[in-house]
mmCIF file of C-alpha atoms in Angstrom:
data_model
loop_
_atom_site.group_PDB
_atom_site.id
_atom_site.type_symbol
_atom_site.label_atom_id
_atom_site.label_comp_id
_atom_site.label_asym_id
_atom_site.label_seq_id
_atom_site.Cartn_x
_atom_site.Cartn_y
_atom_site.Cartn_z
ATOM 1 C CA MET A 20 60.082 141.196 105.193
ATOM 2 C CA THR A 21 62.091 142.716 107.932
ATOM 3 C CA SER A 22 59.076 144.516 109.236
ATOM 4 C CA LEU A 23 56.806 141.284 109.082
ATOM 5 C CA LEU A 24 59.439 139.483 111.203
ATOM 6 C CA LEU A 25 59.123 141.806 113.843
ATOM 7 C CA VAL A 26 55.391 142.214 114.012
ATOM 8 C CA VAL A 27 55.017 138.240 114.092
ATOM 9 C CA PHE A 28 57.815 138.394 116.946
ATOM 10 C CA ILE A 29 56.050 141.460 118.807
ATOM 11 C CA LEU A 30 52.495 140.000 118.247
ATOM 12 C CA GLN A 31 53.511 136.542 119.503
ATOM 13 C CA THR A 32 55.104 138.230 122.599
ATOM 14 C CA ILE A 33 51.979 139.984 123.542
ATOM 15 C CA ILE A 34 49.951 136.719 122.859
ATOM 16 C CA THR A 35 52.313 134.951 125.319
ATOM 17 C CA LEU A 36 52.002 137.453 128.068
ATOM 18 C CA ILE A 37 48.347 137.507 128.028
ATOM 19 C CA SER A 38 48.294 133.759 128.546
ATOM 20 C CA THR A 39 50.788 133.945 131.321
ATOM 21 C CA ILE A 40 49.206 136.868 133.077
ATOM 22 C CA GLY A 41 45.739 135.209 132.916
ATOM 23 C CA SER A 42 42.684 136.510 131.083
ATOM 24 C CA SER A 43 40.701 137.009 134.412
ATOM 25 C CA THR A 44 43.458 138.964 135.779
ATOM 26 C CA LEU A 45 44.150 141.244 132.995
ATOM 27 C CA ASN A 46 40.020 141.827 132.412
ATOM 28 C CA SER A 47 39.864 142.727 136.154
ATOM 29 C CA ALA A 48 42.940 145.046 135.674
ATOM 30 C CA LEU A 49 41.162 146.518 132.677
ATOM 31 C CA TRP A 50 37.608 146.962 134.674
ATOM 32 C CA THR A 51 39.208 148.787 137.592
ATOM 33 C CA LEU A 52 41.164 151.341 135.049
ATOM 34 C CA TYR A 53 37.723 151.573 133.158
ATOM 35 C CA ASN A 54 35.867 152.817 136.467
ATOM 36 C CA ARG A 55 38.324 155.415 137.110
ATOM 37 C CA LEU A 56 37.815 156.976 133.783
ATOM 38 C CA PRO A 57 34.415 159.075 133.376
ATOM 39 C CA THR A 58 32.489 156.184 132.138
ATOM 40 C CA SER A 59 28.883 155.082 132.721
ATOM 41 C CA THR A 60 29.761 152.794 135.436
ATOM 42 C CA SER A 61 32.173 154.826 137.360
ATOM 43 C CA LYS A 62 29.469 156.693 139.327
ATOM 44 C CA ALA A 63 27.907 153.666 140.064
ATOM 45 C CA VAL A 64 30.906 152.207 141.674
ATOM 46 C CA ARG A 65 31.603 155.315 143.545
ATOM 47 C CA ASP A 66 27.792 155.144 144.923
ATOM 48 C CA GLN A 67 28.346 151.285 145.654
ATOM 49 C CA LYS A 68 31.436 152.203 147.886
ATOM 50 C CA LYS A 69 29.796 155.033 149.464
ATOM 51 C CA VAL A 70 26.564 152.758 150.453
ATOM 52 C CA GLN A 71 28.964 149.975 151.611
ATOM 53 C CA ARG A 72 30.775 152.052 153.759
ATOM 54 C CA GLU A 73 27.636 153.275 155.380
ATOM 55 C CA TYR A 74 26.156 149.757 155.689
ATOM 56 C CA LEU A 75 29.424 148.582 157.544
ATOM 57 C CA ARG A 76 28.883 151.536 160.176
ATOM 58 C CA VAL A 77 25.549 150.974 160.520
ATOM 59 C CA ARG A 78 25.988 147.474 161.020
ATOM 60 C CA ARG A 79 28.887 147.918 163.601
ATOM 61 C CA GLU A 80 26.599 150.404 165.510
ATOM 62 C CA MET A 81 23.946 148.093 165.493
ATOM 63 C CA ASN A 82 25.944 144.952 166.858
ATOM 64 C CA SER A 83 27.296 147.277 169.757
ATOM 65 C CA THR A 84 23.483 148.288 170.684
ATOM 66 C CA SER A 85 21.603 146.225 172.813
ATOM 67 C CA SER A 86 18.101 145.139 171.619
ATOM 68 C CA GLN A 87 16.769 144.647 174.951
ATOM 69 C CA ASP A 88 18.237 147.839 176.799
ATOM 70 C CA GLU A 89 17.801 150.159 173.732
ATOM 71 C CA PHE A 90 15.042 148.906 171.824
ATOM 72 C CA ALA A 91 14.000 151.738 169.806
ATOM 73 C CA LYS A 92 17.312 152.788 168.640
ATOM 74 C CA TRP A 93 18.473 149.165 167.575
ATOM 75 C CA ALA A 94 15.071 148.920 165.800
ATOM 76 C CA LYS A 95 15.890 152.187 163.946
ATOM 77 C CA LEU A 96 19.232 151.053 163.060
ATOM 78 C CA ARG A 97 17.810 147.813 161.863
ATOM 79 C CA ARG A 98 15.668 149.515 159.411
ATOM 80 C CA GLN A 99 18.595 151.482 158.167
ATOM 81 C CA HIS A 100 20.703 148.152 158.084
ATOM 82 C CA ASP A 101 18.104 146.336 155.886
ATOM 83 C CA LYS A 102 17.419 149.484 153.497
ATOM 84 C CA LEU A 103 21.207 149.622 152.935
ATOM 85 C CA LEU A 104 21.619 145.842 152.423
ATOM 86 C CA GLU A 105 18.624 145.814 149.876
ATOM 87 C CA GLN A 106 20.627 148.947 147.979
ATOM 88 C CA LEU A 107 24.026 147.390 147.943
ATOM 89 C CA GLU A 108 22.619 144.041 146.865
ATOM 90 C CA LYS A 109 20.673 145.689 143.834
ATOM 91 C CA SER A 110 24.113 147.824 143.033
ATOM 92 C CA SER A 111 26.337 144.895 143.171
ATOM 93 C CA ALA A 112 23.743 142.888 140.813
ATOM 94 C CA ALA A 113 23.699 145.722 138.237
ATOM 95 C CA LEU A 114 27.668 146.129 138.541
ATOM 96 C CA ALA A 115 27.890 142.359 138.112
ATOM 97 C CA THR A 116 26.059 142.197 134.869
ATOM 98 C CA SER A 117 27.857 145.367 133.624
ATOM 99 C CA LYS A 118 31.277 143.842 134.132
ATOM 100 C CA SER A 119 30.014 140.605 132.622
ATOM 101 C CA SER A 120 29.433 142.577 129.256
ATOM 102 C CA PHE A 121 32.524 144.318 129.908
ATOM 103 C CA ASP A 122 34.588 141.062 130.134
ATOM 104 C CA SER A 123 32.636 139.825 126.940
ATOM 105 C CA ALA A 124 33.596 142.706 125.044
ATOM 106 C CA VAL A 125 37.169 143.005 126.147
ATOM 107 C CA THR A 126 37.709 139.256 125.391
ATOM 108 C CA SER A 127 36.314 139.655 122.048
ATOM 109 C CA LEU A 128 38.319 142.794 121.284
ATOM 110 C CA ARG A 129 41.600 140.991 122.506
ATOM 111 C CA TRP A 130 41.094 137.847 120.672
ATOM 112 C CA THR A 131 40.518 139.710 117.417
ATOM 113 C CA GLY A 132 43.784 141.987 117.909
ATOM 114 C CA THR A 133 45.675 138.928 118.820
ATOM 115 C CA ASN A 134 44.804 135.523 117.814
ATOM 116 C CA GLY A 135 42.543 136.935 114.830
ATOM 117 C CA PHE A 136 45.236 139.027 113.753
ATOM 118 C CA ARG A 137 47.649 136.017 113.789
ATOM 119 C CA TRP A 138 45.425 133.730 111.842
ATOM 120 C CA LEU A 139 44.908 136.514 109.217
ATOM 121 C CA LEU A 140 48.724 137.180 108.982
ATOM 122 C CA GLN A 141 49.374 133.293 108.311
ATOM 123 C CA PHE A 142 46.641 133.163 105.840
ATOM 124 C CA TRP A 143 47.607 136.324 103.770
ATOM 125 C CA PHE A 144 51.413 135.654 103.770
ATOM 126 C CA THR A 145 51.326 132.140 103.542
ATOM 127 C CA LYS A 146 52.961 131.908 100.087
ATOM 128 C CA GLU A 147 55.485 134.438 101.055
ATOM 129 C CA ALA A 148 59.050 133.894 102.229
ATOM 130 C CA MET A 149 59.957 135.697 105.643
ATOM 131 C CA PHE A 150 63.538 134.990 104.402
ATOM 132 C CA TRP A 151 65.982 132.811 102.114
ATOM 133 C CA ILE A 152 68.230 130.073 103.535
ATOM 134 C CA PRO A 153 71.477 130.279 101.636
ATOM 135 C CA LYS A 154 71.476 127.474 99.050
ATOM 136 C CA GLY A 155 73.376 124.217 99.918
ATOM 137 C CA TRP A 156 73.425 124.880 103.487
ATOM 138 C CA LEU A 157 70.503 122.333 104.245
ATOM 139 C CA PRO A 158 69.391 119.179 102.616
ATOM 140 C CA TYR A 159 66.305 119.496 100.413
ATOM 141 C CA TYR A 160 63.883 117.663 102.926
ATOM 142 C CA VAL A 161 64.555 120.123 105.421
ATOM 143 C CA GLU A 162 64.365 123.057 103.029
ATOM 144 C CA TRP A 163 60.721 121.573 102.224
ATOM 145 C CA VAL A 164 59.995 121.487 105.910
ATOM 146 C CA LEU A 165 60.965 125.065 106.661
ATOM 147 C CA SER A 166 58.962 126.407 103.840
ATOM 148 C CA PHE A 167 55.743 124.401 104.931
ATOM 149 C CA PRO A 168 52.841 124.848 103.904
ATOM 150 C CA LYS A 169 53.149 127.059 100.732
ATOM 151 C CA ALA A 170 56.121 129.038 100.883
ATOM 152 C CA PRO A 171 58.877 128.640 98.095
ATOM 153 C CA VAL A 172 61.461 125.862 98.821
ATOM 154 C CA GLY A 173 64.514 127.265 100.032
ATOM 155 C CA ALA A 174 62.584 129.905 102.386
ATOM 156 C CA VAL A 175 61.203 130.073 105.762
ATOM 157 C CA SER A 176 57.426 130.221 105.805
ATOM 158 C CA ILE A 177 55.486 132.421 108.123
ATOM 159 C CA GLN A 178 54.076 129.484 110.076
ATOM 160 C CA ILE A 179 57.612 127.898 110.801
ATOM 161 C CA TRP A 180 58.949 131.378 111.502
ATOM 162 C CA TRP A 181 55.897 131.814 114.109
ATOM 163 C CA ILE A 182 56.681 128.336 115.676
ATOM 164 C CA ALA A 183 60.374 129.599 116.200
ATOM 165 C CA CYS A 184 58.938 132.809 117.782
ATOM 166 C CA VAL A 185 57.063 130.824 120.173
ATOM 167 C CA SER A 186 59.951 128.387 121.167
ATOM 168 C CA VAL A 187 62.346 131.231 121.659
ATOM 169 C CA ILE A 188 59.775 133.314 123.919
ATOM 170 C CA GLN A 189 58.588 130.519 126.110
ATOM 171 C CA PHE A 190 62.287 129.463 126.780
ATOM 172 C CA VAL A 191 63.162 133.190 127.940
ATOM 173 C CA ILE A 192 60.217 133.099 130.139
ATOM 174 C CA GLU A 193 61.107 129.609 131.617
ATOM 175 C CA VAL A 194 64.828 131.015 132.018
ATOM 176 C CA MET A 195 63.539 134.451 133.870
ATOM 177 C CA SER A 196 61.083 132.232 136.033
ATOM 178 C CA ALA A 197 63.828 130.080 136.969
ATOM 179 C CA LEU A 198 66.423 132.957 137.661
ATOM 180 C CA TYR A 199 63.766 134.658 139.766
ATOM 181 C CA GLY A 200 63.326 131.642 141.812
ATOM 182 C CA VAL A 201 66.811 131.063 142.496
ATOM 183 C CA VAL A 202 67.101 134.733 143.614
ATOM 184 C CA GLY A 203 64.235 134.401 145.857
ATOM 185 C CA ARG A 204 65.497 131.412 147.610
ATOM 186 C CA ARG A 205 69.112 132.870 147.983
ATOM 187 C CA LYS A 206 67.176 135.848 149.549
ATOM 188 C CA GLU A 207 64.892 133.605 151.957
ATOM 189 C CA GLU A 208 68.528 131.647 152.955
ATOM 190 C CA GLU A 209 70.061 135.192 153.508
ATOM 191 C CA ASP A 210 67.306 136.343 155.776
ATOM 192 C CA ASP A 211 67.171 132.919 157.683
ATOM 193 C CA GLY A 212 70.912 133.368 158.066
ATOM 194 C CA ARG A 213 70.392 136.708 159.760
ATOM 195 C CA ARG A 214 67.571 135.548 161.939
ATOM 196 C CA GLU A 215 69.490 132.661 163.187
ATOM 197 C CA LYS A 216 72.618 134.920 163.791
ATOM 198 C CA THR A 217 70.324 137.569 165.640
ATOM 199 C CA SER A 218 68.520 134.765 167.757
ATOM 200 C CA THR A 219 72.089 133.360 168.519
ATOM 201 C CA GLY A 220 73.623 136.813 169.624
ATOM 202 C CA LYS A 221 70.353 137.206 172.018
ATOM 203 C CA GLY A 222 71.101 133.696 173.402
ATOM 204 C CA VAL A 223 74.818 134.336 174.126
ATOM 205 C CA ALA A 224 73.913 137.632 175.625
ATOM 206 C CA GLY A 225 71.154 136.407 177.849
ATOM 207 C CA GLY A 226 73.638 133.624 179.218
ATOM 208 C CA VAL A 227 76.558 135.857 180.005
ATOM 209 C CA ALA A 228 74.640 137.670 182.525
ATOM 210 C CA PRO A 229 73.720 134.777 184.985
ATOM 211 C CA THR A 230 77.047 133.585 184.834
ATOM 212 C CA SER A 231 78.514 136.998 185.874
ATOM 213 C CA SER A 232 75.934 137.410 188.500
ATOM 214 C CA ARG A 233 76.872 133.881 189.805
ATOM 215 C CA ARG A 234 80.508 134.509 189.830
ATOM 216 C CA GLU A 235 79.714 137.928 192.152
ATOM 217 C CA GLU A 236 77.570 135.905 194.427
ATOM 218 C CA GLY A 237 80.598 133.290 195.078
ATOM 219 C CA ARG A 238 82.711 136.192 195.716
ATOM 220 C CA LYS A 239 80.524 137.745 198.616
ATOM 221 C CA ASN A 240 79.997 134.115 199.928
ATOM 222 C CA GLU A 241 83.881 133.796 200.139
ATOM 223 C CA LEU A 242 84.288 137.326 201.790
#
């Protein structure tokens, strides 16, 4: 059961990371990666970017053209602007539909490969012992809880092992987050200290010059 213990731990790590990152962020990253491949939507995305660049160029040129002094040129740019805007709206609507379908498919596959697989493992191995506890180490009622719901008494069930994995992984993430926050605050304090030293040095340097100049003026007056 050692391999199953590792499978449970790795699967729960993946589930926790996905939950931490966020489904929408992950879907957006996969959508960007998907469109970099030779797929059906990659050409549409490239065409949309091309139309968008042309639309912005025409818009800037139209805004810099006077509708009174250069009406003919302005009217031509206006027609191009409206045509490009219509194309951009159509392509955006088509890509939004494609992205919605892509998000639904990715979400379904991700749930099947993570939470669905988790429920399948818990159902299939519900009567199996992940590992055995040495006899006499724990009271009977504790052994019964650790074997819940259907594992042999004296063993740890897959459900309890899964709960333990969730607790450990979340604890590690919280510790890493706290350490990251401490390091970030220390870095900010060091940067603030450097800025204060720099500003203090500039102030001292700025204050020395006027003092020396006043001393020279006083010597000249004495002479």
